[in-house]
């Protein structure tokens, strides 16, 4: 589907999809519990032990400082979210995922708000309580209201309806041939 | 190959044809396709299914907080995530 977006726009959309899908699986694997909208359910990092300041090293400390400023602005919490804290055990990976987050979720041909909607939708679609809470906090911060959240979830629900029918009945797409590279 | 035969133009039951007038117009505007798409031709075997789904489709796309592009982005994202080629 071209969606009236240009090549870069479609690629940006796919980047947000790929990023949000990965994070949902990562948060599930780490057994992280929702921590932002209602505060931490219980202290700790799910599967992993907390990273001690000495063990973390200066590179991780610098990244955590950066993430903390970002979390304050974008999520409204004055701490490093558990997802990023957990990655502190693997500094190169933390830096790569964090830099990717910054690049892929930035305002572009697809707006940051649209990317957050996509992230929230995919968190729901992947049934990731941690990422649902995380993106919902960011969307609240960006002005999303109750009706807006339901609009996003309505699209998730409806397209699960269509996807299930199309796959279940093995229906071939007859829309694609009409979508041209204009 | 579809699991069941999809209905052709002229085979749609009367209550379905009524909705298909609107659906044809919506699909032409949205995707530029001149005919009813396959998923509706499948649902047409059971008119209440078409009616309930079309009503939901309109509710999901009703003007609200999200613009049309944002909605399509989410729809596309969900379909990619479910690995649905349709």
PDB file of C-alpha atoms in Angstrom:
ATOM      1  CA  UNK A   1       0.000   0.000   0.000  1.00  0.00           C
ATOM      2  CA  UNK A   2       1.403   3.408  -0.947  1.00  0.00           C
ATOM      3  CA  UNK A   3      -0.798   5.523   1.366  1.00  0.00           C
ATOM      4  CA  UNK A   4       0.013   8.693  -0.523  1.00  0.00           C
ATOM      5  CA  UNK A   5       3.521   8.549   0.955  1.00  0.00           C
ATOM      6  CA  UNK A   6       6.646   8.794  -1.175  1.00  0.00           C
ATOM      7  CA  UNK A   7       9.367   6.109  -1.194  1.00  0.00           C
ATOM      8  CA  UNK A   8      11.077   7.554   1.861  1.00  0.00           C
ATOM      9  CA  UNK A   9       7.735   7.823   3.689  1.00  0.00           C
ATOM     10  CA  UNK A  10       6.884   4.154   3.112  1.00  0.00           C
ATOM     11  CA  UNK A  11      10.405   3.173   4.198  1.00  0.00           C
ATOM     12  CA  UNK A  12      10.091   5.318   7.345  1.00  0.00           C
ATOM     13  CA  UNK A  13       6.778   3.624   8.145  1.00  0.00           C
ATOM     14  CA  UNK A  14       8.340   0.185   7.728  1.00  0.00           C
ATOM     15  CA  UNK A  15      11.270   1.240   9.917  1.00  0.00           C
ATOM     16  CA  UNK A  16       8.853   2.202  12.724  1.00  0.00           C
ATOM     17  CA  UNK A  17       7.072  -1.147  12.268  1.00  0.00           C
ATOM     18  CA  UNK A  18      10.298  -3.144  12.383  1.00  0.00           C
ATOM     19  CA  UNK A  19      11.611  -1.206  15.395  1.00  0.00           C
ATOM     20  CA  UNK A  20       8.358  -1.518  17.414  1.00  0.00           C
ATOM     21  CA  UNK A  21       8.064  -5.253  16.606  1.00  0.00           C
ATOM     22  CA  UNK A  22      11.582  -5.878  17.858  1.00  0.00           C
ATOM     23  CA  UNK A  23      11.078  -3.905  21.076  1.00  0.00           C
ATOM     24  CA  UNK A  24       7.824  -5.772  21.849  1.00  0.00           C
ATOM     25  CA  UNK A  25       9.674  -9.091  21.645  1.00  0.00           C
ATOM     26  CA  UNK A  26      12.633  -7.718  23.580  1.00  0.00           C
ATOM     27  CA  UNK A  27      10.405  -6.433  26.424  1.00  0.00           C
ATOM     28  CA  UNK A  28       8.551  -9.769  26.524  1.00  0.00           C
ATOM     29  CA  UNK A  29      11.822 -11.708  26.677  1.00  0.00           C
ATOM     30  CA  UNK A  30      13.047  -9.489  29.491  1.00  0.00           C
ATOM     31  CA  UNK A  31       9.726 -10.060  31.313  1.00  0.00           C
ATOM     32  CA  UNK A  32       9.354  -6.326  31.878  1.00  0.00           C
ATOM     33  CA  UNK A  33       6.184  -5.094  33.558  1.00  0.00           C
ATOM     34  CA  UNK A  34       4.394  -1.811  32.754  1.00  0.00           C
ATOM     35  CA  UNK A  35       6.103   0.967  34.721  1.00  0.00           C
ATOM     36  CA  UNK A  36       5.307   4.377  33.319  1.00  0.00           C
ATOM     37  CA  UNK A  37       1.609   5.334  33.446  1.00  0.00           C
ATOM     38  CA  UNK A  38       0.942   3.755  36.847  1.00  0.00           C
ATOM     39  CA  UNK A  39       4.515   3.738  38.119  1.00  0.00           C
ATOM     40  CA  UNK A  40       6.558   0.540  38.595  1.00  0.00           C
ATOM     41  CA  UNK A  41       4.399  -2.480  39.544  1.00  0.00           C
ATOM     42  CA  UNK A  42       7.359  -3.799  41.498  1.00  0.00           C
ATOM     43  CA  UNK A  43      10.988  -2.768  41.596  1.00  0.00           C
ATOM     44  CA  UNK A  44      13.515  -4.574  39.462  1.00  0.00           C
ATOM     45  CA  UNK A  45      14.126  -5.358  35.843  1.00  0.00           C
ATOM     46  CA  UNK A  46      12.104  -8.478  35.236  1.00  0.00           C
ATOM     47  CA  UNK A  47      14.443 -11.228  34.084  1.00  0.00           C
ATOM     48  CA  UNK A  48      17.714  -9.405  34.736  1.00  0.00           C
ATOM     49  CA  UNK A  49      19.415  -8.003  37.802  1.00  0.00           C
ATOM     50  CA  UNK A  50      19.889  -4.211  37.964  1.00  0.00           C
ATOM     51  CA  UNK A  51      23.179  -2.891  36.556  1.00  0.00           C
ATOM     52  CA  UNK A  52      25.412  -1.475  39.272  1.00  0.00           C
ATOM     53  CA  UNK A  53      26.940   1.945  38.622  1.00  0.00           C
ATOM     54  CA  UNK A  54      30.507   0.567  38.861  1.00  0.00           C
ATOM     55  CA  UNK A  55      29.787  -2.306  36.518  1.00  0.00           C
ATOM     56  CA  UNK A  56      28.063  -0.029  34.017  1.00  0.00           C
ATOM     57  CA  UNK A  57      31.114   2.104  33.163  1.00  0.00           C
ATOM     58  CA  UNK A  58      31.251   5.667  31.880  1.00  0.00           C
ATOM     59  CA  UNK A  59      29.920   4.908  28.398  1.00  0.00           C
ATOM     60  CA  UNK A  60      26.735   3.358  29.749  1.00  0.00           C
ATOM     61  CA  UNK A  61      26.419   6.119  32.361  1.00  0.00           C
ATOM     62  CA  UNK A  62      26.591   8.729  29.581  1.00  0.00           C
ATOM     63  CA  UNK A  63      23.893   6.905  27.589  1.00  0.00           C
ATOM     64  CA  UNK A  64      21.697   6.589  30.678  1.00  0.00           C
ATOM     65  CA  UNK A  65      22.056  10.343  31.294  1.00  0.00           C
ATOM     66  CA  UNK A  66      20.943  11.004  27.726  1.00  0.00           C
ATOM     67  CA  UNK A  67      18.034   8.559  27.989  1.00  0.00           C
ATOM     68  CA  UNK A  68      16.935  10.096  31.280  1.00  0.00           C
ATOM     69  CA  UNK A  69      16.618  13.564  29.718  1.00  0.00           C
ATOM     70  CA  UNK A  70      14.670  12.023  26.823  1.00  0.00           C
ATOM     71  CA  UNK A  71      12.374  10.027  29.155  1.00  0.00           C
ATOM     72  CA  UNK A  72      11.638  13.176  31.120  1.00  0.00           C
ATOM     73  CA  UNK A  73      10.582  15.030  27.971  1.00  0.00           C
ATOM     74  CA  UNK A  74       8.854  12.243  26.058  1.00  0.00           C
ATOM     75  CA  UNK A  75       7.432   9.950  28.743  1.00  0.00           C
ATOM     76  CA  UNK A  76       7.153  12.305  31.696  1.00  0.00           C
ATOM     77  CA  UNK A  77       9.261  10.208  34.104  1.00  0.00           C
ATOM     78  CA  UNK A  78      12.445  11.292  35.847  1.00  0.00           C
ATOM     79  CA  UNK A  79      14.333   8.008  35.489  1.00  0.00           C
ATOM     80  CA  UNK A  80      15.705   5.610  32.884  1.00  0.00           C
ATOM     81  CA  UNK A  81      12.922   3.213  31.757  1.00  0.00           C
ATOM     82  CA  UNK A  82      13.506  -0.436  32.723  1.00  0.00           C
ATOM     83  CA  UNK A  83      13.882  -1.452  29.077  1.00  0.00           C
ATOM     84  CA  UNK A  84      16.984   0.710  28.650  1.00  0.00           C
ATOM     85  CA  UNK A  85      18.301  -0.055  32.149  1.00  0.00           C
ATOM     86  CA  UNK A  86      18.219  -3.765  31.339  1.00  0.00           C
ATOM     87  CA  UNK A  87      20.209  -3.214  28.142  1.00  0.00           C
ATOM     88  CA  UNK A  88      22.950  -1.620  30.245  1.00  0.00           C
ATOM     89  CA  UNK A  89      24.341  -5.138  30.749  1.00  0.00           C
ATOM     90  CA  UNK A  90      25.359  -5.110  27.075  1.00  0.00           C
ATOM     91  CA  UNK A  91      26.739  -1.615  26.313  1.00  0.00           C
ATOM     92  CA  UNK A  92      27.318  -2.028  22.557  1.00  0.00           C
ATOM     93  CA  UNK A  93      23.809  -3.394  22.092  1.00  0.00           C
ATOM     94  CA  UNK A  94      22.306  -0.642  24.289  1.00  0.00           C
ATOM     95  CA  UNK A  95      24.006   2.029  22.233  1.00  0.00           C
ATOM     96  CA  UNK A  96      22.949   0.457  18.921  1.00  0.00           C
ATOM     97  CA  UNK A  97      19.290   0.067  19.922  1.00  0.00           C
ATOM     98  CA  UNK A  98      19.147   3.524  21.493  1.00  0.00           C
ATOM     99  CA  UNK A  99      20.709   5.236  18.457  1.00  0.00           C
ATOM    100  CA  UNK A 100      18.321   3.299  16.235  1.00  0.00           C
ATOM    101  CA  UNK A 101      15.361   4.441  18.344  1.00  0.00           C
ATOM    102  CA  UNK A 102      16.496   8.062  18.015  1.00  0.00           C
ATOM    103  CA  UNK A 103      16.932   7.794  14.254  1.00  0.00           C
ATOM    104  CA  UNK A 104      13.848   5.745  13.378  1.00  0.00           C
ATOM    105  CA  UNK A 105      11.269   7.415  15.628  1.00  0.00           C
ATOM    106  CA  UNK A 106      12.283  10.989  14.708  1.00  0.00           C
ATOM    107  CA  UNK A 107      10.001  13.379  12.849  1.00  0.00           C
ATOM    108  CA  UNK A 108      10.271  12.845   9.084  1.00  0.00           C
ATOM    109  CA  UNK A 109       8.046  12.172   6.082  1.00  0.00           C
ATOM    110  CA  UNK A 110       5.987  10.240   8.656  1.00  0.00           C
ATOM    111  CA  UNK A 111       5.467  12.358  11.783  1.00  0.00           C
ATOM    112  CA  UNK A 112       6.688  11.283  15.213  1.00  0.00           C
ATOM    113  CA  UNK A 113       3.047  11.194  16.362  1.00  0.00           C
ATOM    114  CA  UNK A 114       2.156   8.792  13.531  1.00  0.00           C
ATOM    115  CA  UNK A 115       5.158   6.622  14.406  1.00  0.00           C
ATOM    116  CA  UNK A 116       4.038   6.517  18.051  1.00  0.00           C
ATOM    117  CA  UNK A 117       0.535   5.461  16.912  1.00  0.00           C
ATOM    118  CA  UNK A 118       2.161   2.671  14.886  1.00  0.00           C
ATOM    119  CA  UNK A 119       4.304   1.671  17.890  1.00  0.00           C
ATOM    120  CA  UNK A 120       1.281   1.565  20.188  1.00  0.00           C
ATOM    121  CA  UNK A 121      -0.739  -0.414  17.609  1.00  0.00           C
ATOM    122  CA  UNK A 122       2.060  -2.967  17.211  1.00  0.00           C
ATOM    123  CA  UNK A 123       2.546  -3.254  20.975  1.00  0.00           C
ATOM    124  CA  UNK A 124      -1.178  -4.108  21.238  1.00  0.00           C
ATOM    125  CA  UNK A 125      -0.980  -6.443  18.242  1.00  0.00           C
ATOM    126  CA  UNK A 126       2.011  -8.213  19.786  1.00  0.00           C
ATOM    127  CA  UNK A 127       0.306  -8.233  23.217  1.00  0.00           C
ATOM    128  CA  UNK A 128       3.244  -6.541  24.941  1.00  0.00           C
ATOM    129  CA  UNK A 129       1.992  -4.929  28.193  1.00  0.00           C
ATOM    130  CA  UNK A 130       5.314  -3.167  28.701  1.00  0.00           C
ATOM    131  CA  UNK A 131       5.403  -1.540  25.265  1.00  0.00           C
ATOM    132  CA  UNK A 132       1.662  -0.714  25.336  1.00  0.00           C
ATOM    133  CA  UNK A 133       2.313   1.272  28.528  1.00  0.00           C
ATOM    134  CA  UNK A 134       5.484   2.821  27.082  1.00  0.00           C
ATOM    135  CA  UNK A 135       3.928   4.073  23.833  1.00  0.00           C
ATOM    136  CA  UNK A 136       0.668   5.038  25.581  1.00  0.00           C
ATOM    137  CA  UNK A 137       2.694   7.267  27.934  1.00  0.00           C
ATOM    138  CA  UNK A 138       4.408   8.929  24.958  1.00  0.00           C
ATOM    139  CA  UNK A 139       1.070   9.383  23.150  1.00  0.00           C
ATOM    140  CA  UNK A 140      -0.580  10.859  26.265  1.00  0.00           C
ATOM    141  CA  UNK A 141       2.313  13.279  26.476  1.00  0.00           C
ATOM    142  CA  UNK A 142       1.674  14.170  22.800  1.00  0.00           C
ATOM    143  CA  UNK A 143      -2.002  14.947  23.558  1.00  0.00           C
ATOM    144  CA  UNK A 144      -3.789  11.690  22.709  1.00  0.00           C
ATOM    145  CA  UNK A 145      -7.186  11.344  24.466  1.00  0.00           C
ATOM    146  CA  UNK A 146      -9.465   8.351  25.214  1.00  0.00           C
ATOM    147  CA  UNK A 147     -11.263   8.572  21.866  1.00  0.00           C
ATOM    148  CA  UNK A 148      -7.929   8.688  20.044  1.00  0.00           C
ATOM    149  CA  UNK A 149      -6.616   5.551  21.796  1.00  0.00           C
ATOM    150  CA  UNK A 150      -9.807   3.724  20.817  1.00  0.00           C
ATOM    151  CA  UNK A 151      -9.440   4.892  17.217  1.00  0.00           C
ATOM    152  CA  UNK A 152      -5.995   3.300  17.043  1.00  0.00           C
ATOM    153  CA  UNK A 153      -7.215   0.078  18.672  1.00  0.00           C
ATOM    154  CA  UNK A 154     -10.275   0.025  16.380  1.00  0.00           C
ATOM    155  CA  UNK A 155      -7.951  -0.067  13.362  1.00  0.00           C
ATOM    156  CA  UNK A 156      -5.892  -2.852  15.006  1.00  0.00           C
ATOM    157  CA  UNK A 157      -9.074  -4.842  15.695  1.00  0.00           C
ATOM    158  CA  UNK A 158     -10.605  -4.266  12.246  1.00  0.00           C
ATOM    159  CA  UNK A 159      -7.442  -5.173  10.339  1.00  0.00           C
ATOM    160  CA  UNK A 160      -7.058  -8.320  12.413  1.00  0.00           C
ATOM    161  CA  UNK A 161     -10.594  -9.131  11.203  1.00  0.00           C
ATOM    162  CA  UNK A 162      -9.623  -8.607   7.558  1.00  0.00           C
ATOM    163  CA  UNK A 163      -6.237 -10.328   7.872  1.00  0.00           C
ATOM    164  CA  UNK A 164      -7.835 -13.380   9.490  1.00  0.00           C
ATOM    165  CA  UNK A 165     -10.472 -13.693   6.792  1.00  0.00           C
ATOM    166  CA  UNK A 166      -8.010 -13.097   3.940  1.00  0.00           C
ATOM    167  CA  UNK A 167      -5.531 -15.673   5.308  1.00  0.00           C
ATOM    168  CA  UNK A 168      -8.182 -18.156   6.443  1.00  0.00           C
ATOM    169  CA  UNK A 169      -9.806 -18.180   3.011  1.00  0.00           C
ATOM    170  CA  UNK A 170      -6.508 -17.793   1.128  1.00  0.00           C
ATOM    171  CA  UNK A 171      -7.819 -14.761  -0.735  1.00  0.00           C
ATOM    172  CA  UNK A 172      -5.402 -13.314  -3.299  1.00  0.00           C
ATOM    173  CA  UNK A 173      -4.833  -9.558  -3.330  1.00  0.00           C
ATOM    174  CA  UNK A 174      -6.521  -7.906  -6.284  1.00  0.00           C
ATOM    175  CA  UNK A 175      -5.611  -4.425  -5.022  1.00  0.00           C
ATOM    176  CA  UNK A 176      -1.845  -4.661  -5.560  1.00  0.00           C
ATOM    177  CA  UNK A 177      -1.919  -4.584  -9.382  1.00  0.00           C
ATOM    178  CA  UNK A 178      -3.580  -1.168  -9.204  1.00  0.00           C
ATOM    179  CA  UNK A 179      -0.892   0.301  -6.973  1.00  0.00           C
ATOM    180  CA  UNK A 180       1.768   1.645  -9.290  1.00  0.00           C
ATOM    181  CA  UNK A 181       5.182   3.185  -8.728  1.00  0.00           C
ATOM    182  CA  UNK A 182       4.138   6.666  -9.726  1.00  0.00           C
TER     183      UNK A 182
ATOM    184  CA  UNK B   1      -6.407 -20.360  -5.055  1.00  0.00           C
ATOM    185  CA  UNK B   2      -9.142 -19.164  -2.703  1.00  0.00           C
ATOM    186  CA  UNK B   3     -10.689 -21.760  -0.360  1.00  0.00           C
ATOM    187  CA  UNK B   4     -14.183 -21.022  -1.659  1.00  0.00           C
ATOM    188  CA  UNK B   5     -15.255 -19.564  -5.011  1.00  0.00           C
ATOM    189  CA  UNK B   6     -15.543 -15.775  -4.947  1.00  0.00           C
ATOM    190  CA  UNK B   7     -18.786 -14.337  -6.287  1.00  0.00           C
ATOM    191  CA  UNK B   8     -18.716 -12.555  -9.660  1.00  0.00           C
ATOM    192  CA  UNK B   9     -20.474  -9.329 -10.580  1.00  0.00           C
ATOM    193  CA  UNK B  10     -24.165 -10.100 -11.105  1.00  0.00           C
ATOM    194  CA  UNK B  11     -24.159 -12.934  -8.529  1.00  0.00           C
ATOM    195  CA  UNK B  12     -24.351 -10.785  -5.403  1.00  0.00           C
ATOM    196  CA  UNK B  13     -27.491 -11.264  -3.288  1.00  0.00           C
ATOM    197  CA  UNK B  14     -29.734  -8.187  -3.212  1.00  0.00           C
ATOM    198  CA  UNK B  15     -28.898  -6.957   0.347  1.00  0.00           C
ATOM    199  CA  UNK B  16     -25.191  -7.218  -0.494  1.00  0.00           C
ATOM    200  CA  UNK B  17     -25.519  -5.328  -3.775  1.00  0.00           C
ATOM    201  CA  UNK B  18     -26.954  -2.376  -1.856  1.00  0.00           C
ATOM    202  CA  UNK B  19     -23.811  -2.127   0.306  1.00  0.00           C
ATOM    203  CA  UNK B  20     -21.568  -2.802  -2.664  1.00  0.00           C
ATOM    204  CA  UNK B  21     -22.680   0.443  -4.301  1.00  0.00           C
ATOM    205  CA  UNK B  22     -21.088   2.309  -1.388  1.00  0.00           C
ATOM    206  CA  UNK B  23     -18.129  -0.058  -1.072  1.00  0.00           C
ATOM    207  CA  UNK B  24     -17.312   0.188  -4.794  1.00  0.00           C
ATOM    208  CA  UNK B  25     -17.253   3.984  -4.505  1.00  0.00           C
ATOM    209  CA  UNK B  26     -15.076   3.882  -1.353  1.00  0.00           C
ATOM    210  CA  UNK B  27     -12.570   1.449  -2.882  1.00  0.00           C
ATOM    211  CA  UNK B  28     -12.344   3.464  -6.081  1.00  0.00           C
ATOM    212  CA  UNK B  29     -11.507   6.575  -4.070  1.00  0.00           C
ATOM    213  CA  UNK B  30      -9.166   4.836  -1.651  1.00  0.00           C
ATOM    214  CA  UNK B  31      -7.220   2.449  -3.895  1.00  0.00           C
ATOM    215  CA  UNK B  32      -8.234   3.451  -7.408  1.00  0.00           C
ATOM    216  CA  UNK B  33      -9.668  -0.005  -8.081  1.00  0.00           C
ATOM    217  CA  UNK B  34     -12.695  -0.130 -10.378  1.00  0.00           C
ATOM    218  CA  UNK B  35     -14.305  -3.316  -9.009  1.00  0.00           C
ATOM    219  CA  UNK B  36     -15.329  -4.803  -5.650  1.00  0.00           C
ATOM    220  CA  UNK B  37     -12.201  -6.323  -4.104  1.00  0.00           C
ATOM    221  CA  UNK B  38     -11.864 -10.051  -3.441  1.00  0.00           C
ATOM    222  CA  UNK B  39     -12.345  -9.910   0.324  1.00  0.00           C
ATOM    223  CA  UNK B  40     -15.876  -8.502  -0.121  1.00  0.00           C
ATOM    224  CA  UNK B  41     -16.613 -11.064  -2.864  1.00  0.00           C
ATOM    225  CA  UNK B  42     -15.816 -13.734  -0.276  1.00  0.00           C
ATOM    226  CA  UNK B  43     -17.984 -12.162   2.462  1.00  0.00           C
ATOM    227  CA  UNK B  44     -20.841 -11.787  -0.058  1.00  0.00           C
ATOM    228  CA  UNK B  45     -21.668 -15.485   0.453  1.00  0.00           C
ATOM    229  CA  UNK B  46     -23.269 -14.421   3.749  1.00  0.00           C
ATOM    230  CA  UNK B  47     -24.998 -11.003   3.613  1.00  0.00           C
ATOM    231  CA  UNK B  48     -25.059 -10.315   7.391  1.00  0.00           C
ATOM    232  CA  UNK B  49     -21.244 -10.655   7.365  1.00  0.00           C
ATOM    233  CA  UNK B  50     -20.950  -7.913   4.710  1.00  0.00           C
ATOM    234  CA  UNK B  51     -23.373  -5.663   6.543  1.00  0.00           C
ATOM    235  CA  UNK B  52     -21.673  -6.042   9.956  1.00  0.00           C
ATOM    236  CA  UNK B  53     -18.176  -5.606   8.487  1.00  0.00           C
ATOM    237  CA  UNK B  54     -19.036  -2.591   6.318  1.00  0.00           C
ATOM    238  CA  UNK B  55     -20.676  -0.882   9.284  1.00  0.00           C
ATOM    239  CA  UNK B  56     -17.516  -1.524  11.333  1.00  0.00           C
ATOM    240  CA  UNK B  57     -15.295  -0.316   8.483  1.00  0.00           C
ATOM    241  CA  UNK B  58     -17.156   3.006   8.390  1.00  0.00           C
ATOM    242  CA  UNK B  59     -16.989   3.334  12.182  1.00  0.00           C
ATOM    243  CA  UNK B  60     -13.244   2.649  12.166  1.00  0.00           C
ATOM    244  CA  UNK B  61     -12.696   5.326   9.478  1.00  0.00           C
ATOM    245  CA  UNK B  62     -15.126   7.917  10.890  1.00  0.00           C
ATOM    246  CA  UNK B  63     -13.547  11.356  11.368  1.00  0.00           C
ATOM    247  CA  UNK B  64     -12.006  11.678  14.835  1.00  0.00           C
ATOM    248  CA  UNK B  65      -8.620  12.423  16.327  1.00  0.00           C
ATOM    249  CA  UNK B  66      -6.578  10.569  13.678  1.00  0.00           C
ATOM    250  CA  UNK B  67      -6.215  11.649  10.064  1.00  0.00           C
ATOM    251  CA  UNK B  68      -6.698   9.185   7.198  1.00  0.00           C
ATOM    252  CA  UNK B  69      -2.963   8.752   6.622  1.00  0.00           C
ATOM    253  CA  UNK B  70      -2.296   7.821  10.273  1.00  0.00           C
ATOM    254  CA  UNK B  71      -5.107   5.245  10.122  1.00  0.00           C
ATOM    255  CA  UNK B  72      -3.706   3.728   6.915  1.00  0.00           C
ATOM    256  CA  UNK B  73      -0.225   3.624   8.474  1.00  0.00           C
ATOM    257  CA  UNK B  74      -1.608   1.645  11.433  1.00  0.00           C
ATOM    258  CA  UNK B  75      -3.610  -0.661   9.155  1.00  0.00           C
ATOM    259  CA  UNK B  76      -0.551  -1.327   7.050  1.00  0.00           C
ATOM    260  CA  UNK B  77       1.612  -1.889  10.150  1.00  0.00           C
ATOM    261  CA  UNK B  78      -0.834  -4.433  11.607  1.00  0.00           C
ATOM    262  CA  UNK B  79      -1.054  -6.299   8.308  1.00  0.00           C
ATOM    263  CA  UNK B  80       2.738  -6.424   8.012  1.00  0.00           C
ATOM    264  CA  UNK B  81       2.968  -7.608  11.599  1.00  0.00           C
ATOM    265  CA  UNK B  82       0.435 -10.377  10.915  1.00  0.00           C
ATOM    266  CA  UNK B  83       2.325 -11.270   7.704  1.00  0.00           C
ATOM    267  CA  UNK B  84      -0.888 -10.865   5.698  1.00  0.00           C
ATOM    268  CA  UNK B  85      -0.149 -10.484   1.978  1.00  0.00           C
ATOM    269  CA  UNK B  86      -3.696  -9.413   1.140  1.00  0.00           C
TER     270      UNK B  86
END
